[in-house]
Amino acid sequence: MMRLQTKGEIAFTMINYMLLCLGMLVCLIPVINIIAKSFSGEASIMAGDVFLWPINFNVDAYHIVLGSQKFITSFRNSVIITVVGTLLNVTLTVFTGYALSRTRLRGAKIVMMMYVFSMLFSAGIIPTYMIIKSVGLLDTLWALMLPSLVSPFNMIIVRLYFFGIPDSLEESAKMDGAGNLRILFQIMIPLAMPVIATIALFCAVEYWNSYFDALMYINDYNLLPLQVFLREMIMSASDATNNVDMLAQVHVSQESIRGATVVAATLPIVIIYPFLQRYFVKGMVLGAVKG
């Protein structure tokens, strides 16, 4: 560990730690407040006594939210969109990034320029909606996955990573009789696991948190993802289950229901992130430096 030599360096480090702690508190306090309300009693929330710790602890809000058919349906839809969309997105992004990283591929620069152009200038909402409608994807879960299958930003990160792998490795494999697919699946992809895990996390978080596409393309309530259900919970005064009698019976406040819904919607990504965190940092650093 490098020792600090001057008072200026010590002061700079202390200011950095203070700013980081301040930023952490700004991010954590609202989350802790939501969690505390989700476990608190109705009277304590209505009195404004709940801040960072639950008062009159109970889990009635979670019983109502997790027992709601609307929550279960929207949760199932979000899981399908996230799992299928991420698998397809990562597969196509890796294939595209690897192909465009090979200098021998004819027209690679033109294709790359088209990807960059599409990243800078999008078609817009109305033309995209007309295309989705013309191909019959309205009111289907495919409308939430297919339009964004290859992200130019993620593809560029993957391409830079593959571009940094020495060509001699590929040439040696070819001399041993390996074909293109064997080189890709047995040599390149194992070497690129950090960046693949990184873009998988990007895609999973994006699909899990997306709601605007669902507002435009989905009219069937049974196909809405969890984030739309969560948005309606927060924006409106309606309850999670439309079961007013049940709320009155167990004395659960709207704030507690909303807090439980937010926690239940966020928890899956929070659980997955620690397993990918080590790949996330390594993949971002190597993908940004190489090339």
mmCIF file of C-alpha atoms in Angstrom:
data_model
loop_
_atom_site.group_PDB
_atom_site.id
_atom_site.type_symbol
_atom_site.label_atom_id
_atom_site.label_comp_id
_atom_site.label_asym_id
_atom_site.label_seq_id
_atom_site.Cartn_x
_atom_site.Cartn_y
_atom_site.Cartn_z
ATOM 1 C CA MET A 1 0.000 0.000 0.000
ATOM 2 C CA MET A 2 1.385 3.398 -0.985
ATOM 3 C CA ARG A 3 2.093 5.691 1.982
ATOM 4 C CA LEU A 4 0.844 9.258 1.842
ATOM 5 C CA GLN A 5 3.749 11.694 1.857
ATOM 6 C CA THR A 6 2.277 15.165 2.012
ATOM 7 C CA LYS A 7 -0.502 16.923 3.916
ATOM 8 C CA GLY A 8 -2.121 17.791 0.603
ATOM 9 C CA GLU A 9 -2.466 14.132 -0.334
ATOM 10 C CA ILE A 10 -3.941 13.315 3.076
ATOM 11 C CA ALA A 11 -6.448 16.170 2.792
ATOM 12 C CA PHE A 12 -7.357 15.106 -0.762
ATOM 13 C CA THR A 13 -7.981 11.528 0.388
ATOM 14 C CA MET A 14 -10.084 12.636 3.349
ATOM 15 C CA ILE A 15 -12.222 14.894 1.147
ATOM 16 C CA ASN A 16 -12.735 12.020 -1.293
ATOM 17 C CA TYR A 17 -13.855 9.699 1.517
ATOM 18 C CA MET A 18 -16.215 12.364 2.868
ATOM 19 C CA LEU A 19 -17.782 12.948 -0.544
ATOM 20 C CA LEU A 20 -18.130 9.201 -1.148
ATOM 21 C CA CYS A 21 -19.767 8.725 2.258
ATOM 22 C CA LEU A 22 -22.103 11.650 1.564
ATOM 23 C CA GLY A 23 -23.076 10.186 -1.809
ATOM 24 C CA MET A 24 -23.616 6.768 -0.224
ATOM 25 C CA LEU A 25 -25.934 8.262 2.407
ATOM 26 C CA VAL A 26 -27.914 10.170 -0.227
ATOM 27 C CA CYS A 27 -28.463 6.896 -2.103
ATOM 28 C CA LEU A 28 -29.075 4.632 0.909
ATOM 29 C CA ILE A 29 -31.386 6.757 3.095
ATOM 30 C CA PRO A 30 -34.394 6.688 0.700
ATOM 31 C CA VAL A 31 -33.974 2.930 0.209
ATOM 32 C CA ILE A 32 -33.760 2.252 3.955
ATOM 33 C CA ASN A 33 -36.785 4.499 4.522
ATOM 34 C CA ILE A 34 -38.825 2.519 1.980
ATOM 35 C CA ILE A 35 -37.779 -0.783 3.580
ATOM 36 C CA ALA A 36 -38.611 0.522 7.080
ATOM 37 C CA LYS A 37 -42.095 1.627 5.958
ATOM 38 C CA SER A 38 -42.758 -1.715 4.320
ATOM 39 C CA PHE A 39 -42.254 -3.442 7.705
ATOM 40 C CA SER A 40 -44.055 -0.824 9.852
ATOM 41 C CA GLY A 41 -47.576 -0.600 11.179
ATOM 42 C CA GLU A 42 -50.204 1.684 9.670
ATOM 43 C CA ALA A 43 -50.529 3.987 12.703
ATOM 44 C CA SER A 44 -46.779 4.619 12.921
ATOM 45 C CA ILE A 45 -46.557 5.468 9.204
ATOM 46 C CA MET A 46 -49.584 7.765 9.323
ATOM 47 C CA ALA A 47 -48.088 9.538 12.358
ATOM 48 C CA GLY A 48 -44.809 10.089 10.495
ATOM 49 C CA ASP A 49 -42.755 8.229 13.104
ATOM 50 C CA VAL A 50 -41.007 5.884 10.654
ATOM 51 C CA PHE A 51 -37.686 7.029 9.242
ATOM 52 C CA LEU A 52 -34.840 4.470 9.169
ATOM 53 C CA TRP A 53 -36.178 1.749 11.452
ATOM 54 C CA PRO A 54 -39.514 -0.149 11.383
ATOM 55 C CA ILE A 55 -42.030 0.659 14.154
ATOM 56 C CA ASN A 56 -44.730 -1.863 15.111
ATOM 57 C CA PHE A 57 -42.985 -4.471 12.985
ATOM 58 C CA ASN A 58 -45.222 -6.597 10.770
ATOM 59 C CA VAL A 59 -45.073 -8.297 7.366
ATOM 60 C CA ASP A 60 -48.728 -7.897 6.368
ATOM 61 C CA ALA A 61 -47.786 -5.732 3.378
ATOM 62 C CA TYR A 62 -45.593 -8.517 1.963
ATOM 63 C CA HIS A 63 -48.385 -11.058 2.457
ATOM 64 C CA ILE A 64 -50.707 -8.839 0.421
ATOM 65 C CA VAL A 65 -48.195 -7.951 -2.323
ATOM 66 C CA LEU A 66 -46.778 -11.455 -2.790
ATOM 67 C CA GLY A 67 -50.288 -12.901 -2.711
ATOM 68 C CA SER A 68 -51.570 -10.504 -5.371
ATOM 69 C CA GLN A 69 -52.338 -12.160 -8.697
ATOM 70 C CA LYS A 70 -51.415 -8.957 -10.560
ATOM 71 C CA PHE A 71 -48.009 -8.886 -8.875
ATOM 72 C CA ILE A 72 -47.376 -12.562 -9.640
ATOM 73 C CA THR A 73 -48.411 -12.133 -13.287
ATOM 74 C CA SER A 74 -46.287 -9.032 -13.837
ATOM 75 C CA PHE A 75 -43.359 -10.630 -11.975
ATOM 76 C CA ARG A 76 -43.580 -13.696 -14.241
ATOM 77 C CA ASN A 77 -43.618 -11.463 -17.333
ATOM 78 C CA SER A 78 -40.539 -9.549 -16.138
ATOM 79 C CA VAL A 79 -38.662 -12.792 -15.458
ATOM 80 C CA ILE A 80 -39.464 -14.077 -18.976
ATOM 81 C CA ILE A 81 -38.451 -10.781 -20.587
ATOM 82 C CA THR A 82 -35.230 -10.575 -18.557
ATOM 83 C CA VAL A 83 -34.072 -14.186 -19.003
ATOM 84 C CA VAL A 84 -34.989 -14.656 -22.686
ATOM 85 C CA GLY A 85 -34.022 -11.112 -23.676
ATOM 86 C CA THR A 86 -30.658 -11.294 -21.915
ATOM 87 C CA LEU A 87 -29.773 -14.681 -23.446
ATOM 88 C CA LEU A 88 -30.630 -13.521 -26.968
ATOM 89 C CA ASN A 89 -29.024 -10.113 -26.491
ATOM 90 C CA VAL A 90 -25.734 -11.476 -25.127
ATOM 91 C CA THR A 91 -25.541 -14.174 -27.807
ATOM 92 C CA LEU A 92 -26.055 -11.767 -30.701
ATOM 93 C CA THR A 93 -23.833 -9.094 -29.154
ATOM 94 C CA VAL A 94 -20.948 -11.564 -28.693
ATOM 95 C CA PHE A 95 -21.299 -12.937 -32.230
ATOM 96 C CA THR A 96 -21.450 -9.436 -33.726
ATOM 97 C CA GLY A 97 -18.599 -8.066 -31.621
ATOM 98 C CA TYR A 98 -16.354 -11.023 -32.439
ATOM 99 C CA ALA A 99 -17.056 -10.833 -36.173
ATOM 100 C CA LEU A 100 -16.399 -7.076 -36.328
ATOM 101 C CA SER A 101 -13.164 -7.456 -34.340
ATOM 102 C CA ARG A 102 -11.604 -9.614 -37.054
ATOM 103 C CA THR A 103 -9.672 -7.378 -39.429
ATOM 104 C CA ARG A 104 -9.978 -9.886 -42.274
ATOM 105 C CA LEU A 105 -13.769 -9.505 -42.422
ATOM 106 C CA ARG A 106 -14.731 -7.545 -45.528
ATOM 107 C CA GLY A 107 -17.004 -4.587 -44.933
ATOM 108 C CA ALA A 108 -16.457 -4.659 -41.175
ATOM 109 C CA LYS A 109 -15.733 -0.917 -41.048
ATOM 110 C CA ILE A 110 -18.930 -0.079 -42.950
ATOM 111 C CA VAL A 111 -21.040 -2.275 -40.656
ATOM 112 C CA MET A 112 -19.324 -0.714 -37.647
ATOM 113 C CA MET A 113 -20.111 2.784 -38.933
ATOM 114 C CA MET A 114 -23.773 1.790 -39.334
ATOM 115 C CA TYR A 115 -23.886 0.626 -35.704
ATOM 116 C CA VAL A 116 -22.306 3.870 -34.501
ATOM 117 C CA PHE A 117 -24.734 5.892 -36.657
ATOM 118 C CA SER A 118 -27.719 4.033 -35.173
ATOM 119 C CA MET A 119 -26.353 4.750 -31.690
ATOM 120 C CA LEU A 120 -26.137 8.499 -32.384
ATOM 121 C CA PHE A 121 -29.319 8.912 -34.468
ATOM 122 C CA SER A 122 -32.334 6.789 -33.535
ATOM 123 C CA ALA A 123 -35.434 6.357 -35.697
ATOM 124 C CA GLY A 124 -37.744 7.935 -33.143
ATOM 125 C CA ILE A 125 -40.799 6.743 -31.286
ATOM 126 C CA ILE A 126 -43.438 6.934 -34.046
ATOM 127 C CA PRO A 127 -41.454 5.109 -36.803
ATOM 128 C CA THR A 128 -40.424 2.440 -34.289
ATOM 129 C CA TYR A 129 -44.035 1.991 -33.212
ATOM 130 C CA MET A 130 -45.172 1.679 -36.840
ATOM 131 C CA ILE A 131 -42.545 -1.019 -37.492
ATOM 132 C CA ILE A 132 -43.550 -2.951 -34.370
ATOM 133 C CA LYS A 133 -47.190 -2.735 -35.432
ATOM 134 C CA SER A 134 -46.527 -3.708 -39.074
ATOM 135 C CA VAL A 135 -44.679 -6.905 -38.095
ATOM 136 C CA GLY A 136 -47.440 -7.917 -35.677
ATOM 137 C CA LEU A 137 -45.529 -7.617 -32.415
ATOM 138 C CA LEU A 138 -48.056 -5.417 -30.598
ATOM 139 C CA ASP A 139 -49.408 -7.031 -27.435
ATOM 140 C CA THR A 140 -46.618 -9.608 -27.343
ATOM 141 C CA LEU A 141 -43.621 -9.928 -25.055
ATOM 142 C CA TRP A 142 -41.388 -10.052 -28.140
ATOM 143 C CA ALA A 143 -42.084 -6.336 -28.648
ATOM 144 C CA LEU A 144 -40.158 -5.693 -25.426
ATOM 145 C CA MET A 145 -37.149 -7.848 -26.419
ATOM 146 C CA LEU A 146 -36.555 -7.879 -30.178
ATOM 147 C CA PRO A 147 -36.121 -4.113 -30.908
ATOM 148 C CA SER A 148 -33.073 -3.870 -28.603
ATOM 149 C CA LEU A 149 -31.412 -7.233 -29.175
ATOM 150 C CA VAL A 150 -28.022 -5.753 -30.143
ATOM 151 C CA SER A 151 -26.958 -2.670 -28.217
ATOM 152 C CA PRO A 152 -24.244 -0.738 -30.147
ATOM 153 C CA PHE A 153 -22.641 0.382 -26.877
ATOM 154 C CA ASN A 154 -22.357 -3.173 -25.526
ATOM 155 C CA MET A 155 -21.224 -4.467 -28.909
ATOM 156 C CA ILE A 156 -18.402 -1.899 -29.017
ATOM 157 C CA ILE A 157 -17.215 -2.995 -25.552
ATOM 158 C CA VAL A 158 -17.209 -6.656 -26.651
ATOM 159 C CA ARG A 159 -15.492 -5.801 -29.942
ATOM 160 C CA LEU A 160 -12.713 -3.912 -28.146
ATOM 161 C CA TYR A 161 -12.212 -6.864 -25.816
ATOM 162 C CA PHE A 162 -11.923 -9.378 -28.672
ATOM 163 C CA PHE A 163 -9.738 -6.905 -30.566
ATOM 164 C CA GLY A 164 -7.229 -7.021 -27.687
ATOM 165 C CA ILE A 165 -6.826 -10.823 -27.892
ATOM 166 C CA PRO A 166 -3.669 -11.581 -29.935
ATOM 167 C CA ASP A 167 -4.217 -12.875 -33.476
ATOM 168 C CA SER A 168 -1.405 -15.387 -32.899
ATOM 169 C CA LEU A 169 -3.720 -17.319 -30.560
ATOM 170 C CA GLU A 170 -6.264 -17.751 -33.333
ATOM 171 C CA GLU A 171 -3.571 -18.593 -35.901
ATOM 172 C CA SER A 172 -2.121 -21.281 -33.621
ATOM 173 C CA ALA A 173 -5.559 -22.843 -33.200
ATOM 174 C CA LYS A 174 -6.056 -22.889 -36.973
ATOM 175 C CA MET A 175 -2.701 -24.592 -37.455
ATOM 176 C CA ASP A 176 -3.928 -27.298 -35.057
ATOM 177 C CA GLY A 177 -7.007 -27.804 -37.240
ATOM 178 C CA ALA A 178 -9.604 -25.789 -35.301
ATOM 179 C CA GLY A 179 -12.475 -24.223 -37.245
ATOM 180 C CA ASN A 180 -14.012 -20.791 -36.745
ATOM 181 C CA LEU A 181 -16.812 -22.020 -34.473
ATOM 182 C CA ARG A 182 -14.417 -24.069 -32.334
ATOM 183 C CA ILE A 183 -12.105 -21.065 -31.981
ATOM 184 C CA LEU A 184 -15.042 -18.893 -30.963
ATOM 185 C CA PHE A 185 -16.647 -21.252 -28.445
ATOM 186 C CA GLN A 186 -13.552 -22.942 -26.961
ATOM 187 C CA ILE A 187 -10.983 -20.119 -27.031
ATOM 188 C CA MET A 188 -12.479 -16.659 -27.512
ATOM 189 C CA ILE A 189 -15.639 -16.901 -25.389
ATOM 190 C CA PRO A 190 -13.861 -18.433 -22.328
ATOM 191 C CA LEU A 191 -11.279 -15.638 -22.524
ATOM 192 C CA ALA A 192 -14.046 -13.035 -22.796
ATOM 193 C CA MET A 193 -16.142 -14.229 -19.846
ATOM 194 C CA PRO A 194 -15.537 -11.044 -17.775
ATOM 195 C CA VAL A 195 -16.889 -8.764 -20.503
ATOM 196 C CA ILE A 196 -19.715 -11.200 -21.321
ATOM 197 C CA ALA A 197 -20.774 -11.244 -17.661
ATOM 198 C CA THR A 198 -20.631 -7.437 -17.665
ATOM 199 C CA ILE A 199 -22.926 -6.971 -20.652
ATOM 200 C CA ALA A 200 -25.196 -9.735 -19.303
ATOM 201 C CA LEU A 201 -25.622 -7.647 -16.152
ATOM 202 C CA PHE A 202 -26.226 -4.518 -18.264
ATOM 203 C CA CYS A 203 -28.894 -6.297 -20.299
ATOM 204 C CA ALA A 204 -30.568 -7.970 -17.315
ATOM 205 C CA VAL A 205 -30.876 -4.673 -15.419
ATOM 206 C CA GLU A 206 -32.132 -2.872 -18.543
ATOM 207 C CA TYR A 207 -34.790 -5.498 -19.306
ATOM 208 C CA TRP A 208 -35.831 -5.753 -15.662
ATOM 209 C CA ASN A 209 -36.237 -1.980 -15.233
ATOM 210 C CA SER A 210 -37.781 -1.204 -18.640
ATOM 211 C CA TYR A 211 -41.360 0.042 -18.623
ATOM 212 C CA PHE A 212 -41.666 2.687 -21.376
ATOM 213 C CA ASP A 213 -41.767 0.114 -24.195
ATOM 214 C CA ALA A 214 -44.503 -1.767 -22.360
ATOM 215 C CA LEU A 215 -46.574 1.421 -22.090
ATOM 216 C CA MET A 216 -46.383 1.873 -25.882
ATOM 217 C CA TYR A 217 -46.651 -1.685 -27.176
ATOM 218 C CA ILE A 218 -48.696 -3.597 -24.574
ATOM 219 C CA ASN A 219 -52.420 -3.148 -24.015
ATOM 220 C CA ASP A 220 -53.142 -6.566 -22.528
ATOM 221 C CA TYR A 221 -52.874 -6.189 -18.758
ATOM 222 C CA ASN A 222 -51.782 -9.817 -18.407
ATOM 223 C CA LEU A 223 -48.613 -9.042 -20.401
ATOM 224 C CA LEU A 224 -47.454 -5.968 -18.495
ATOM 225 C CA PRO A 225 -44.046 -6.253 -16.773
ATOM 226 C CA LEU A 226 -43.436 -5.669 -13.092
ATOM 227 C CA GLN A 227 -42.129 -2.121 -13.502
ATOM 228 C CA VAL A 228 -45.417 -0.947 -15.050
ATOM 229 C CA PHE A 229 -47.307 -2.507 -12.156
ATOM 230 C CA LEU A 230 -44.888 -0.768 -9.778
ATOM 231 C CA ARG A 231 -45.310 2.553 -11.594
ATOM 232 C CA GLU A 232 -49.089 2.346 -11.280
ATOM 233 C CA MET A 233 -48.707 1.562 -7.613
ATOM 234 C CA ILE A 234 -46.584 4.650 -7.023
ATOM 235 C CA MET A 235 -48.445 7.050 -9.314
ATOM 236 C CA SER A 236 -51.968 6.131 -8.293
ATOM 237 C CA ALA A 237 -53.733 5.731 -4.978
ATOM 238 C CA SER A 238 -55.023 2.273 -5.840
ATOM 239 C CA ASP A 239 -53.983 -0.695 -3.797
ATOM 240 C CA ALA A 240 -51.942 -3.657 -4.987
ATOM 241 C CA THR A 241 -54.672 -6.171 -5.024
ATOM 242 C CA ASN A 242 -57.887 -4.191 -5.464
ATOM 243 C CA ASN A 243 -58.913 -5.967 -2.299
ATOM 244 C CA VAL A 244 -59.934 -3.051 -0.116
ATOM 245 C CA ASP A 245 -61.634 -5.257 2.435
ATOM 246 C CA MET A 246 -58.414 -7.135 3.023
ATOM 247 C CA LEU A 247 -56.472 -3.909 3.545
ATOM 248 C CA ALA A 248 -59.050 -2.668 6.005
ATOM 249 C CA GLN A 249 -59.006 -5.985 7.821
ATOM 250 C CA VAL A 250 -55.230 -6.127 8.370
ATOM 251 C CA HIS A 251 -54.758 -2.326 8.718
ATOM 252 C CA VAL A 252 -51.987 -1.948 6.148
ATOM 253 C CA SER A 253 -51.298 1.540 4.784
ATOM 254 C CA GLN A 254 -50.758 2.421 1.126
ATOM 255 C CA GLU A 255 -47.207 3.524 1.959
ATOM 256 C CA SER A 256 -46.445 0.108 3.403
ATOM 257 C CA ILE A 257 -47.883 -1.640 0.317
ATOM 258 C CA ARG A 258 -45.838 0.585 -1.987
ATOM 259 C CA GLY A 259 -42.688 -0.045 0.017
ATOM 260 C CA ALA A 260 -43.209 -3.805 -0.076
ATOM 261 C CA THR A 261 -43.787 -3.651 -3.842
ATOM 262 C CA VAL A 262 -40.589 -1.654 -4.403
ATOM 263 C CA VAL A 263 -38.561 -4.082 -2.276
ATOM 264 C CA ALA A 264 -40.029 -7.131 -4.010
ATOM 265 C CA ALA A 265 -39.332 -5.627 -7.447
ATOM 266 C CA THR A 266 -35.741 -4.642 -6.624
ATOM 267 C CA LEU A 267 -34.675 -7.691 -4.643
ATOM 268 C CA PRO A 268 -33.967 -10.071 -7.608
ATOM 269 C CA ILE A 269 -31.392 -7.702 -9.169
ATOM 270 C CA VAL A 270 -29.829 -7.021 -5.750
ATOM 271 C CA ILE A 271 -29.436 -10.785 -5.223
ATOM 272 C CA ILE A 272 -27.904 -11.396 -8.676
ATOM 273 C CA TYR A 273 -25.455 -8.461 -8.640
ATOM 274 C CA PRO A 274 -22.926 -9.824 -6.042
ATOM 275 C CA PHE A 275 -22.384 -12.961 -8.155
ATOM 276 C CA LEU A 276 -21.451 -10.844 -11.209
ATOM 277 C CA GLN A 277 -19.733 -7.942 -9.435
ATOM 278 C CA ARG A 278 -16.180 -9.326 -9.777
ATOM 279 C CA TYR A 279 -16.702 -9.892 -13.511
ATOM 280 C CA PHE A 280 -18.409 -6.494 -13.833
ATOM 281 C CA VAL A 281 -15.371 -4.476 -12.638
ATOM 282 C CA LYS A 282 -12.837 -6.581 -14.552
ATOM 283 C CA GLY A 283 -14.872 -6.564 -17.774
ATOM 284 C CA MET A 284 -15.449 -2.827 -17.745
ATOM 285 C CA VAL A 285 -11.779 -2.006 -17.136
ATOM 286 C CA LEU A 286 -10.368 -4.424 -19.722
ATOM 287 C CA GLY A 287 -13.053 -3.596 -22.300
ATOM 288 C CA ALA A 288 -12.339 0.114 -21.962
ATOM 289 C CA VAL A 289 -8.527 -0.161 -22.112
ATOM 290 C CA LYS A 290 -7.989 -2.703 -24.841
ATOM 291 C CA GLY A 291 -8.071 -1.601 -28.469
#
